[in-house]
Structures are given as C-alpha cells and as structure tokens.
C-alpha cells in the first residue's frame, strides 16, 4: 500500500525560484515534517537556491540540517542551558543560536565562547523572547548578529516592529517571521540602513500548489447493500461500494481540524467528539470517481474505509486517487520528485 507525495520537480523548482527572487533575503524555514516534502529534500533545494542561511525549528533538527546544507543554520528555538547544554553542534561555526536571556547566553558562552547568536524579542506573539526594553542590552552583551521577531498571523505588525528597531539601535540584521511583503516594504522604506530578512516556510515551499499532489492507492472495492456493516465499529453502510484506500492516521489522514472543509455544524461535532471521532461525519480528503466520499468510520492507522454511494462508478483496485490535505501534517510513505 502506498501514500505518496508526487512532485513535478521542474514546476515546483520554478515556483521556488520565483518566490526567492520576489523575496530577497528570505531565510527558508525547514522544520518538522519538512512541510511534507521532508527536511533533507528541502535542505537540498535551499542549497540549489543558493541562499546563505536556513532556519530550523529545534536543536534536534540541527545535525541533519548541517549535514544536508553547507551554509549557516539558524536555530529558532531559544538556547536554554537547562535543556540544550549537552546537545551536539553547539560549537559549530555555521550554527546561529537564538538567545532570550542573559543566563542562557552565559551558559552558551561557557560551552563555546565564540558562539554566534541572535537575540529574540518578545512580541505580541508572547512565545519566546526578551522584553523590548531588555533586547538592546542583551544584544550588546551577546555581540549579536541580529535580532529576531516572530509576529502573530495576520498584518498590522509595522508599529510593533518599529518599536523594537528604535529600542535597539546599532543592530543591522532583523530576522522577522510572519510579516507580509507589503509590511516589509513599508519597514524597508522607513529603515533604509537595515537588512530585513523574512523567515518563511509555508509560502515558499507551497509557492506553486499545483506542482505537487498526494496520491493513494485503491486497495479494495466491494459492492455493499444498505444495512451491511464494516469496520472496527461495525457501523451500518448505505448501499453502493465500500472502497479501501491507502492512507491512515499514521500518514496524517483526518488528523487536521476539518475547519477548512466543513460547515459550522460539522465543526461543532468535531469539537464535541474529537477530530478523529468525527471523521466519518465529514467528507474524506480522497477524491474517488470525481467525488469526495465519506469515511465509513474514522481512518485506520495505514488505510481508510470510504463509502461510495449508489450511482457513483467505483474505481478499480490499483487505481490512484488524489488526496487533498495539509502537508504540514502529512507523513507520506515516499516523496517522488519527477
Ligand atoms: C515555523 C516558523 C516560521 C515559518 O512559518 P511559516 O508559516 O511556515 O512560514 C517562521 N518563524 C518562526 C519563529 C517559526 O517558528
């Protein structure tokens, strides 16, 4: 059985090239499941794109990134002495650490006196960072290469970022996350002496959504009549066909909130029953014979049972069906770049 992300390599790369040209200074973010493509593939693409730096989410992601990408790697999670004191690669000259507190900076300096660092400012995101009135002193102590700011989704960030910029004179490089191109242009107009470097994952790797798709195999097809039962829970079926496809919870099927596809009612059911339990109430992400059939029951670990109603022509065993799902929560069996 297989659940495969197929990438039209030439088309995907053309989208990446256009994106990088349109976003000078972009620092590609490569983290988690590698946005569905896998982190190694994205590191190889970043190398091909010729960017001088990538950003990873965590120290756990650092060794493979350093192996797969030959230039600088920014770690976006802050260095915490209590958590990361013993991780490998702290002293690697290509690693840029994020610090938010003097204690952590001291501990990092204890391991590697010349460690390269940026200081993260605490924005309205309220996740990590040093408060705006402490960033300047910390950055000066650290000899920081830059300041990083992570903003909430949406717009309206220009004033907040400007407050940091005025509070920390002397810092040239500002790594910003979730700041729109228009906001960056406004900021660049106001602060012509600064380098504003957007850290971007989603918009970059998914620049051309038509350049890739997930496809699953049809594993079995069986006619059923109303009142037949199937699955772990023995729910009763309508008449039509039961279609077994590859792709289950281990691939991330139905693990995302159905908010994008569903009505207020199905959203409410998902909240009440849990996303997975509610899966059979919503349309599955599989497109079979031109329709998006319902799940017969919540997906299994590696396959899913779908119900195709009467009147819809059934697929054949071995057919490929497309799957529409958010790649940040997708773990395909394989990624095939053609
Ligand atoms: C994940 C992350 C990004 C990239 O986010 P996208 O929405 O994928 O572009 C940027 N900055 C930080 C701090 C992040 O954690």
CSV table of C-alpha atoms and ligand atoms in Angstrom, one decimal:
chain,number,residue,atom,x,y,z
A,1,UNK,CA,0.0,0.0,0.0
A,2,UNK,CA,1.3,3.4,-0.6
A,3,UNK,CA,0.5,7.0,0.1
A,4,UNK,CA,2.9,9.1,-1.9
A,5,UNK,CA,3.6,12.8,-2.4
A,6,UNK,CA,4.3,13.3,-6.1
A,7,UNK,CA,6.3,16.4,-7.0
A,8,UNK,CA,6.6,17.8,-10.5
A,9,UNK,CA,10.2,18.8,-9.9
A,10,UNK,CA,10.7,21.3,-12.7
A,11,UNK,CA,7.5,23.1,-11.9
A,12,UNK,CA,8.0,23.1,-8.1
A,13,UNK,CA,11.5,24.4,-8.5
A,14,UNK,CA,10.4,27.1,-10.9
A,15,UNK,CA,7.9,28.3,-8.2
A,16,UNK,CA,10.6,28.3,-5.6
A,17,UNK,CA,12.9,30.3,-7.9
A,18,UNK,CA,10.2,32.9,-8.5
A,19,UNK,CA,9.5,33.1,-4.8
A,20,UNK,CA,13.1,33.7,-3.8
A,21,UNK,CA,13.5,36.3,-6.5
A,22,UNK,CA,10.4,38.1,-5.2
A,23,UNK,CA,11.5,37.9,-1.6
A,24,UNK,CA,15.2,39.0,-1.4
A,25,UNK,CA,16.9,38.0,1.8
A,26,UNK,CA,14.5,35.1,2.5
A,27,UNK,CA,15.7,32.6,5.1
A,28,UNK,CA,14.0,29.3,4.2
A,29,UNK,CA,12.4,27.6,7.2
A,30,UNK,CA,13.0,23.8,7.3
A,31,UNK,CA,11.4,22.2,10.2
A,32,UNK,CA,9.1,19.5,11.5
A,33,UNK,CA,8.0,17.1,8.8
A,34,UNK,CA,9.8,19.2,6.2
A,35,UNK,CA,6.4,20.6,5.2
A,36,UNK,CA,5.5,17.1,3.9
A,37,UNK,CA,8.5,17.1,1.5
A,38,UNK,CA,11.0,16.0,4.1
A,39,UNK,CA,13.7,18.1,5.6
A,40,UNK,CA,16.6,16.6,3.6
A,41,UNK,CA,14.9,17.4,0.3
A,42,UNK,CA,14.2,21.0,1.4
A,43,UNK,CA,17.9,21.4,2.5
A,44,UNK,CA,18.9,20.2,-0.9
A,45,UNK,CA,16.6,22.7,-2.5
A,46,UNK,CA,17.9,25.5,-0.3
A,47,UNK,CA,21.4,24.6,-1.5
A,48,UNK,CA,20.2,24.8,-5.1
A,49,UNK,CA,18.5,28.1,-4.5
A,50,UNK,CA,21.9,29.5,-3.3
A,51,UNK,CA,20.6,31.1,0.0
A,52,UNK,CA,23.3,31.8,2.6
A,53,UNK,CA,21.2,30.7,5.6
A,54,UNK,CA,18.3,28.4,6.5
A,55,UNK,CA,16.4,28.2,9.8
A,56,UNK,CA,15.4,25.1,11.7
A,57,UNK,CA,12.9,24.8,14.5
A,58,UNK,CA,14.8,22.9,17.1
A,59,UNK,CA,18.2,21.7,18.2
A,60,UNK,CA,17.0,18.1,17.4
A,61,UNK,CA,16.8,19.2,13.7
A,62,UNK,CA,20.3,20.7,13.7
A,63,UNK,CA,22.6,17.7,12.9
A,64,UNK,CA,20.8,16.6,9.7
A,65,UNK,CA,20.5,20.2,8.6
A,66,UNK,CA,24.2,20.8,9.0
A,67,UNK,CA,24.9,17.6,7.0
A,68,UNK,CA,22.5,18.5,4.2
A,69,UNK,CA,23.1,22.2,3.9
A,70,UNK,CA,26.6,23.7,3.6
A,71,UNK,CA,26.0,27.2,4.9
A,72,UNK,CA,24.6,28.9,8.0
A,73,UNK,CA,21.8,27.3,10.0
A,74,UNK,CA,19.7,29.5,12.4
A,75,UNK,CA,18.1,27.6,15.3
A,76,UNK,CA,14.8,29.3,16.0
A,77,UNK,CA,14.1,27.7,19.4
A,78,UNK,CA,16.0,29.6,22.1
A,79,UNK,CA,19.0,28.1,23.6
A,80,UNK,CA,18.2,27.0,27.2
A,81,UNK,CA,21.0,26.0,29.3
A,82,UNK,CA,18.8,23.5,31.2
A,83,UNK,CA,17.6,21.8,28.0
A,84,UNK,CA,20.3,22.2,25.4
A,85,UNK,CA,23.5,22.3,27.5
A,86,UNK,CA,24.7,18.9,26.1
A,87,UNK,CA,23.4,18.9,22.5
A,88,UNK,CA,25.9,18.3,19.8
A,89,UNK,CA,27.0,21.1,17.4
A,90,UNK,CA,26.8,23.9,19.9
A,91,UNK,CA,30.3,25.0,18.8
A,92,UNK,CA,29.8,24.6,15.1
A,93,UNK,CA,30.7,27.9,13.4
A,94,UNK,CA,27.8,27.5,10.9
A,95,UNK,CA,25.2,27.5,13.8
A,96,UNK,CA,23.5,30.7,14.8
A,97,UNK,CA,21.8,30.4,18.2
A,98,UNK,CA,18.8,32.3,19.4
A,99,UNK,CA,19.0,33.6,23.0
A,100,UNK,CA,16.4,35.4,25.1
A,101,UNK,CA,18.1,35.7,28.5
A,102,UNK,CA,21.4,36.6,30.0
A,103,UNK,CA,21.7,33.3,31.9
A,104,UNK,CA,21.4,31.2,28.8
A,105,UNK,CA,23.8,33.4,27.0
A,106,UNK,CA,26.3,32.9,29.8
A,107,UNK,CA,25.8,29.1,29.7
A,108,UNK,CA,26.3,29.1,25.9
A,109,UNK,CA,29.5,31.2,26.2
A,110,UNK,CA,30.7,28.6,28.8
A,111,UNK,CA,30.4,25.9,26.2
A,112,UNK,CA,31.6,27.9,23.2
A,113,UNK,CA,33.0,31.4,23.9
A,114,UNK,CA,32.6,32.4,20.3
A,115,UNK,CA,29.1,31.0,19.7
A,116,UNK,CA,27.2,33.1,17.1
A,117,UNK,CA,23.9,34.4,18.4
A,118,UNK,CA,20.9,36.4,17.6
A,119,UNK,CA,18.6,37.8,20.3
A,120,UNK,CA,14.8,37.2,20.1
A,121,UNK,CA,12.5,40.0,21.1
A,122,UNK,CA,9.3,39.2,22.9
A,123,UNK,CA,6.5,40.3,20.6
A,124,UNK,CA,2.7,40.2,21.0
A,125,UNK,CA,3.1,36.5,20.0
A,126,UNK,CA,4.2,36.0,23.6
A,127,UNK,CA,6.0,32.8,22.9
A,128,UNK,CA,9.8,33.3,23.5
A,129,UNK,CA,11.8,36.5,23.7
A,130,UNK,CA,13.4,39.2,25.8
A,131,UNK,CA,11.1,42.2,26.5
A,132,UNK,CA,11.6,45.2,24.2
A,133,UNK,CA,13.5,47.2,26.9
A,134,UNK,CA,16.0,44.4,27.5
A,135,UNK,CA,16.8,43.4,24.0
A,136,UNK,CA,19.3,46.2,23.4
A,137,UNK,CA,21.5,45.3,26.5
A,138,UNK,CA,21.3,41.6,25.7
A,139,UNK,CA,22.2,42.1,22.1
A,140,UNK,CA,25.2,44.3,23.1
A,141,UNK,CA,26.4,41.7,25.7
A,142,UNK,CA,26.0,38.9,23.1
A,143,UNK,CA,27.6,40.7,20.3
A,144,UNK,CA,24.5,39.6,18.5
A,145,UNK,CA,24.5,39.3,14.7
A,146,UNK,CA,20.9,40.3,14.6
A,147,UNK,CA,17.5,40.4,16.4
A,148,UNK,CA,14.7,38.1,15.6
A,149,UNK,CA,11.0,38.8,15.9
A,150,UNK,CA,8.1,36.4,15.5
A,151,UNK,CA,4.7,38.0,14.9
A,152,UNK,CA,1.3,36.5,15.1
A,153,UNK,CA,-0.5,35.6,11.8
A,154,UNK,CA,-2.2,38.5,10.0
A,155,UNK,CA,-1.0,42.0,9.5
A,156,UNK,CA,-0.6,45.2,11.5
A,157,UNK,CA,2.9,44.5,12.7
A,158,UNK,CA,4.7,47.6,11.4
A,159,UNK,CA,4.4,49.7,14.5
A,160,UNK,CA,5.4,46.8,16.8
A,161,UNK,CA,8.5,46.0,14.8
A,162,UNK,CA,9.4,49.7,14.6
A,163,UNK,CA,9.3,49.9,18.4
A,164,UNK,CA,11.9,47.2,18.6
A,165,UNK,CA,14.0,48.8,15.9
A,166,UNK,CA,14.1,52.2,17.8
A,167,UNK,CA,14.8,50.4,21.1
A,168,UNK,CA,17.8,48.6,19.7
A,169,UNK,CA,19.9,51.0,17.7
A,170,UNK,CA,23.1,49.5,16.2
A,171,UNK,CA,21.6,46.2,15.1
A,172,UNK,CA,21.5,45.9,11.3
A,173,UNK,CA,20.0,42.5,10.7
A,174,UNK,CA,16.4,41.8,11.6
A,175,UNK,CA,15.0,38.3,11.1
A,176,UNK,CA,11.3,38.6,11.0
A,177,UNK,CA,8.6,35.9,10.8
A,178,UNK,CA,5.0,36.2,9.5
A,179,UNK,CA,5.4,39.7,8.2
A,180,UNK,CA,3.8,40.4,4.9
A,181,UNK,CA,5.7,41.6,1.8
A,182,UNK,CA,3.8,44.9,2.0
A,183,UNK,CA,4.7,45.4,5.6
A,184,UNK,CA,8.3,44.5,4.9
A,185,UNK,CA,8.3,47.1,2.1
A,186,UNK,CA,6.9,49.8,4.5
A,187,UNK,CA,9.6,48.9,7.0
A,188,UNK,CA,12.4,48.9,4.4
A,189,UNK,CA,11.2,52.4,3.3
A,190,UNK,CA,11.4,53.6,6.9
A,191,UNK,CA,14.7,52.0,7.8
A,192,UNK,CA,16.9,52.0,4.7
A,193,UNK,CA,20.0,51.1,6.6
A,194,UNK,CA,18.7,47.8,7.9
A,195,UNK,CA,18.6,44.3,6.5
A,196,UNK,CA,15.1,42.8,6.9
A,197,UNK,CA,15.3,39.1,6.5
A,198,UNK,CA,12.0,37.2,6.3
A,199,UNK,CA,12.0,33.7,7.7
A,200,UNK,CA,9.5,31.8,5.6
A,201,UNK,CA,8.4,28.2,5.2
A,202,UNK,CA,4.8,27.7,4.1
A,203,UNK,CA,4.6,30.4,1.5
A,204,UNK,CA,7.9,29.3,0.0
A,205,UNK,CA,7.6,25.6,-0.1
A,206,UNK,CA,4.0,25.7,-1.3
A,207,UNK,CA,4.6,28.6,-3.7
A,208,UNK,CA,3.0,26.5,-6.5
A,209,UNK,CA,0.4,24.2,-5.1
A,210,UNK,CA,-0.4,22.8,-8.5
A,211,UNK,CA,3.2,21.4,-8.7
A,212,UNK,CA,2.6,18.5,-6.2
A,213,UNK,CA,-0.1,16.2,-5.0
A,214,UNK,CA,-0.6,13.3,-2.7
A,215,UNK,CA,-1.9,10.2,-4.3
A,216,UNK,CA,-3.1,7.0,-2.6
A,217,UNK,CA,-3.8,3.5,-4.0
A,218,UNK,CA,-7.2,1.9,-4.1
A,219,UNK,CA,-6.7,-1.4,-2.3
A,220,UNK,CA,-10.1,-3.0,-2.4
A,221,UNK,CA,-13.6,-2.3,-3.8
A,222,UNK,CA,-16.7,-4.1,-2.7
A,223,UNK,CA,-20.4,-3.6,-3.5
A,224,UNK,CA,-22.5,-3.2,-0.4
A,225,UNK,CA,-26.2,-3.0,0.3
A,226,UNK,CA,-28.0,-0.8,2.8
A,227,UNK,CA,-27.6,-2.3,6.3
A,228,UNK,CA,-24.3,-4.1,5.6
A,229,UNK,CA,-21.7,-3.4,8.2
A,230,UNK,CA,-18.0,-2.6,8.1
A,231,UNK,CA,-15.0,-1.7,10.2
A,232,UNK,CA,-13.9,-1.8,13.8
A,233,UNK,CA,-17.1,-0.2,14.9
A,234,UNK,CA,-19.5,-2.2,12.7
A,235,UNK,CA,-21.3,0.9,11.6
A,236,UNK,CA,-24.1,0.2,9.1
A,237,UNK,CA,-23.5,1.3,5.5
A,238,UNK,CA,-25.7,2.8,2.8
A,239,UNK,CA,-25.9,0.9,-0.5
A,240,UNK,CA,-23.1,1.5,-3.0
A,241,UNK,CA,-19.5,0.5,-2.8
A,242,UNK,CA,-17.0,0.2,0.1
A,243,UNK,CA,-13.6,1.4,-1.1
A,244,UNK,CA,-10.5,0.7,0.9
A,245,UNK,CA,-7.6,3.1,0.2
A,246,UNK,CA,-4.1,3.5,1.5
A,247,UNK,CA,-3.6,6.4,3.9
A,248,UNK,CA,-4.5,6.5,7.5
A,249,UNK,CA,-3.7,8.2,10.8
A,250,UNK,CA,0.0,7.4,10.5
A,251,UNK,CA,0.1,9.5,7.3
A,252,UNK,CA,-1.9,12.3,9.0
A,253,UNK,CA,-5.2,11.5,7.3
A,254,UNK,CA,-8.0,13.3,9.2
A,255,UNK,CA,-5.6,14.4,11.8
A,256,UNK,CA,-6.2,18.1,10.9
A,257,UNK,CA,-9.1,20.1,12.0
A,258,UNK,CA,-11.9,19.9,9.4
A,259,UNK,CA,-12.4,23.7,9.7
A,260,UNK,CA,-11.4,24.4,6.1
A,261,UNK,CA,-13.8,21.9,4.5
A,262,UNK,CA,-16.6,21.7,7.0
A,263,UNK,CA,-19.7,23.5,7.9
A,264,UNK,CA,-20.3,25.1,11.3
A,265,UNK,CA,-22.3,22.0,12.2
A,266,UNK,CA,-19.5,19.5,11.4
A,267,UNK,CA,-17.0,21.8,13.1
A,268,UNK,CA,-19.2,21.7,16.2
A,269,UNK,CA,-19.4,17.9,16.0
A,270,UNK,CA,-15.6,17.8,15.6
A,271,UNK,CA,-15.2,19.8,18.8
A,272,UNK,CA,-17.6,17.7,20.7
A,273,UNK,CA,-16.4,14.3,19.5
A,274,UNK,CA,-12.7,15.0,18.7
A,275,UNK,CA,-11.4,15.4,15.2
A,276,UNK,CA,-10.8,11.7,14.5
A,277,UNK,CA,-14.1,10.5,16.0
A,278,UNK,CA,-16.0,13.0,13.8
A,279,UNK,CA,-14.1,11.9,10.7
A,280,UNK,CA,-17.0,9.7,9.4
A,281,UNK,CA,-19.3,12.7,9.5
A,282,UNK,CA,-17.3,14.8,7.1
A,283,UNK,CA,-16.1,14.2,3.6
A,284,UNK,CA,-12.8,12.4,3.4
A,285,UNK,CA,-9.9,14.1,1.7
A,286,UNK,CA,-9.8,11.4,-1.0
A,287,UNK,CA,-11.2,12.2,-4.5
A,288,UNK,CA,-12.7,9.0,-5.9
A,289,UNK,CA,-14.5,8.9,-9.2
A,290,UNK,CA,-14.8,12.7,-9.1
A,291,UNK,CA,-16.4,12.9,-5.6
A,292,UNK,CA,-15.1,13.2,-2.1
A,293,UNK,CA,-16.7,10.3,-0.4
A,294,UNK,CA,-17.3,10.0,3.3
A,295,UNK,CA,-15.3,7.8,5.6
A,296,UNK,CA,-17.2,4.6,6.7
A,297,UNK,CA,-15.5,5.1,10.1
A,298,UNK,CA,-12.5,7.0,11.4
A,299,UNK,CA,-9.4,6.2,9.4
A,300,UNK,CA,-7.2,3.2,10.5
A,301,UNK,CA,-3.5,3.5,11.1
A,302,UNK,CA,-2.5,2.9,7.4
A,303,UNK,CA,-5.7,2.7,5.4
A,304,UNK,CA,-9.1,4.2,5.3
A,305,UNK,CA,-12.6,2.8,4.5
A,306,UNK,CA,-14.7,5.0,2.3
A,307,UNK,CA,-18.3,4.8,1.2
A,308,UNK,CA,-19.2,5.5,-2.4
A,309,UNK,CA,-23.0,5.9,-2.7
A,310,UNK,CA,-25.1,4.3,-5.4
A,311,UNK,CA,-24.8,5.8,-8.8
A,312,UNK,CA,-21.1,6.7,-8.5
A,313,UNK,CA,-18.9,4.5,-10.6
A,314,UNK,CA,-16.4,2.6,-8.4
A,315,UNK,CA,-12.7,2.7,-9.0
A,316,UNK,CA,-10.6,-0.4,-9.6
A,317,UNK,CA,-8.0,-2.0,-7.3
A,318,UNK,CA,-4.7,-0.4,-8.1
A,319,UNK,CA,-6.1,2.9,-9.2
A,320,UNK,CA,-4.5,6.1,-7.8
A,321,UNK,CA,-6.8,8.6,-6.1
A,322,UNK,CA,-5.7,12.1,-5.1
A,323,UNK,CA,-5.8,13.3,-1.5
A,324,UNK,CA,-6.3,16.9,-0.5
A,325,UNK,CA,-4.7,17.5,2.8
A,326,UNK,CA,-2.5,20.0,4.6
A,327,UNK,CA,1.1,18.9,4.0
A,328,UNK,CA,2.3,20.2,7.3
A,329,UNK,CA,0.5,17.3,9.0
A,330,UNK,CA,1.2,14.8,6.2
A,331,UNK,CA,3.7,11.9,6.5
A,332,UNK,CA,3.8,10.2,3.1
A,333,UNK,CA,5.3,6.8,2.6
A,334,UNK,CA,7.5,8.3,0.0
A,335,UNK,CA,8.2,11.6,-1.8
A,336,UNK,CA,8.7,11.1,-5.6
A,337,UNK,CA,10.2,14.1,-7.4
A,338,UNK,CA,9.9,13.7,-11.2
B,1,LIG,C1,7.6,27.9,11.8
B,1,LIG,C2,8.2,29.3,11.9
B,1,LIG,C3,8.3,30.1,10.8
B,1,LIG,C4,7.8,29.7,9.4
B,1,LIG,O1,6.5,29.7,9.4
B,1,LIG,P1,5.6,29.5,8.1
B,1,LIG,O2,4.3,29.9,8.5
B,1,LIG,O3,5.7,28.1,7.7
B,1,LIG,O4,6.2,30.5,7.1
B,1,LIG,C5,8.9,31.4,10.9
B,1,LIG,N1,9.4,31.8,12.1
B,1,LIG,C6,9.3,31.0,13.2
B,1,LIG,C7,9.8,31.6,14.5
B,1,LIG,C8,8.7,29.8,13.2
B,1,LIG,O5,8.5,29.0,14.3
